[in-house]
Amino acid sequence: MRIYAVFGDNAVMIEYSYEHARYCLHKYFRGAHYTKAFGSIAEATAEATDHLWEIAPLNRAIPEFLKPGKIYFANKLPLNTQGE
């Protein structure tokens, strides 16, 4: 089973359906964006999480696991309250 990750300058997403991934890519993702296929959910999540670390503001909390079908917008992630 293939898993698809969608990457953009403003968000990431994990998706099981290539067609839905492409639809969301063009509708919600801004700037440089692309879709990449993976063999497992763990691989897709790891790369998508790394991408979120690159694009998210420093004061945002990055989730450890990304739910398939949900778009994670970098500027809408919860504020990181650790250390306060």
Coordinates of C-alpha atoms in Angstrom, one line a residue:
M1 CA 0.0 0.0 0.0
R2 CA 1.4 3.4 -1.0
I3 CA 1.1 6.4 1.3
Y4 CA 1.5 9.9 -0.1
A5 CA 2.9 13.0 1.7
V6 CA 2.1 16.5 0.4
F7 CA 4.7 19.2 1.1
G8 CA 4.3 22.9 0.7
D9 CA 5.8 26.2 2.0
N10 CA 2.8 26.5 4.3
A11 CA 1.7 23.0 5.2
V12 CA 2.1 19.2 5.1
M13 CA -0.4 16.3 4.7
I14 CA -0.4 12.5 4.8
E15 CA -2.9 10.8 2.5
Y16 CA -3.8 7.3 1.4
S17 CA -5.4 8.4 -1.9
Y18 CA -3.1 9.9 -4.6
E19 CA -6.1 11.6 -6.2
H20 CA -7.1 13.3 -3.0
A21 CA -3.5 14.2 -2.3
R22 CA -3.2 15.9 -5.7
Y23 CA -6.5 17.7 -5.2
C24 CA -5.4 19.1 -1.8
L25 CA -2.0 20.0 -3.2
H26 CA -3.5 22.4 -5.7
K27 CA -6.3 23.7 -3.5
Y28 CA -4.5 24.4 -0.1
F29 CA -0.8 24.4 -0.6
R30 CA 1.2 27.5 -1.4
G31 CA 4.6 28.3 -2.8
A32 CA 6.8 25.4 -3.8
H33 CA 4.8 22.2 -3.3
Y34 CA 5.0 18.6 -4.3
T35 CA 3.7 15.1 -3.6
K36 CA 5.9 12.1 -2.7
A37 CA 5.0 8.4 -2.4
F38 CA 6.2 6.3 0.6
G39 CA 6.0 2.6 1.4
S40 CA 4.9 3.0 5.0
I41 CA 3.1 5.5 7.2
A42 CA 6.2 5.8 9.4
E43 CA 8.4 6.9 6.5
A44 CA 5.8 9.5 5.4
T45 CA 5.3 10.8 8.9
A46 CA 9.0 11.1 9.6
E47 CA 9.7 13.1 6.4
A48 CA 6.5 15.3 6.8
T49 CA 7.4 16.0 10.5
D50 CA 10.9 17.0 9.4
H51 CA 9.4 19.4 6.8
L52 CA 7.2 20.9 9.5
W53 CA 10.2 21.6 11.6
E54 CA 11.7 23.5 8.6
I55 CA 8.7 25.6 7.8
A56 CA 6.9 26.2 11.1
P57 CA 7.6 29.3 13.3
L58 CA 9.8 28.6 16.3
N59 CA 7.0 29.1 18.8
R60 CA 4.9 26.3 17.4
A61 CA 4.5 22.7 18.7
I62 CA 5.2 20.0 16.1
P63 CA 3.1 16.9 16.5
E64 CA 5.0 13.5 16.8
F65 CA 2.4 11.7 14.7
L66 CA 0.5 13.1 11.8
K67 CA -3.0 11.8 11.1
P68 CA -3.7 10.8 7.5
G69 CA -6.2 13.1 5.7
K70 CA -5.4 16.1 7.9
I71 CA -3.6 19.2 6.6
Y72 CA -1.1 20.6 9.1
F73 CA -0.7 24.3 8.4
A74 CA 2.5 25.6 9.9
N75 CA 1.0 28.9 11.1
K76 CA -2.0 27.1 12.7
L77 CA -0.1 24.6 14.8
P78 CA -0.6 25.1 18.6
L79 CA 1.8 27.4 20.5
N80 CA 4.7 25.6 22.2
T81 CA 4.2 26.2 25.9
Q82 CA 7.1 24.1 27.2
G83 CA 9.5 26.0 29.4
E84 CA 7.1 28.7 30.4

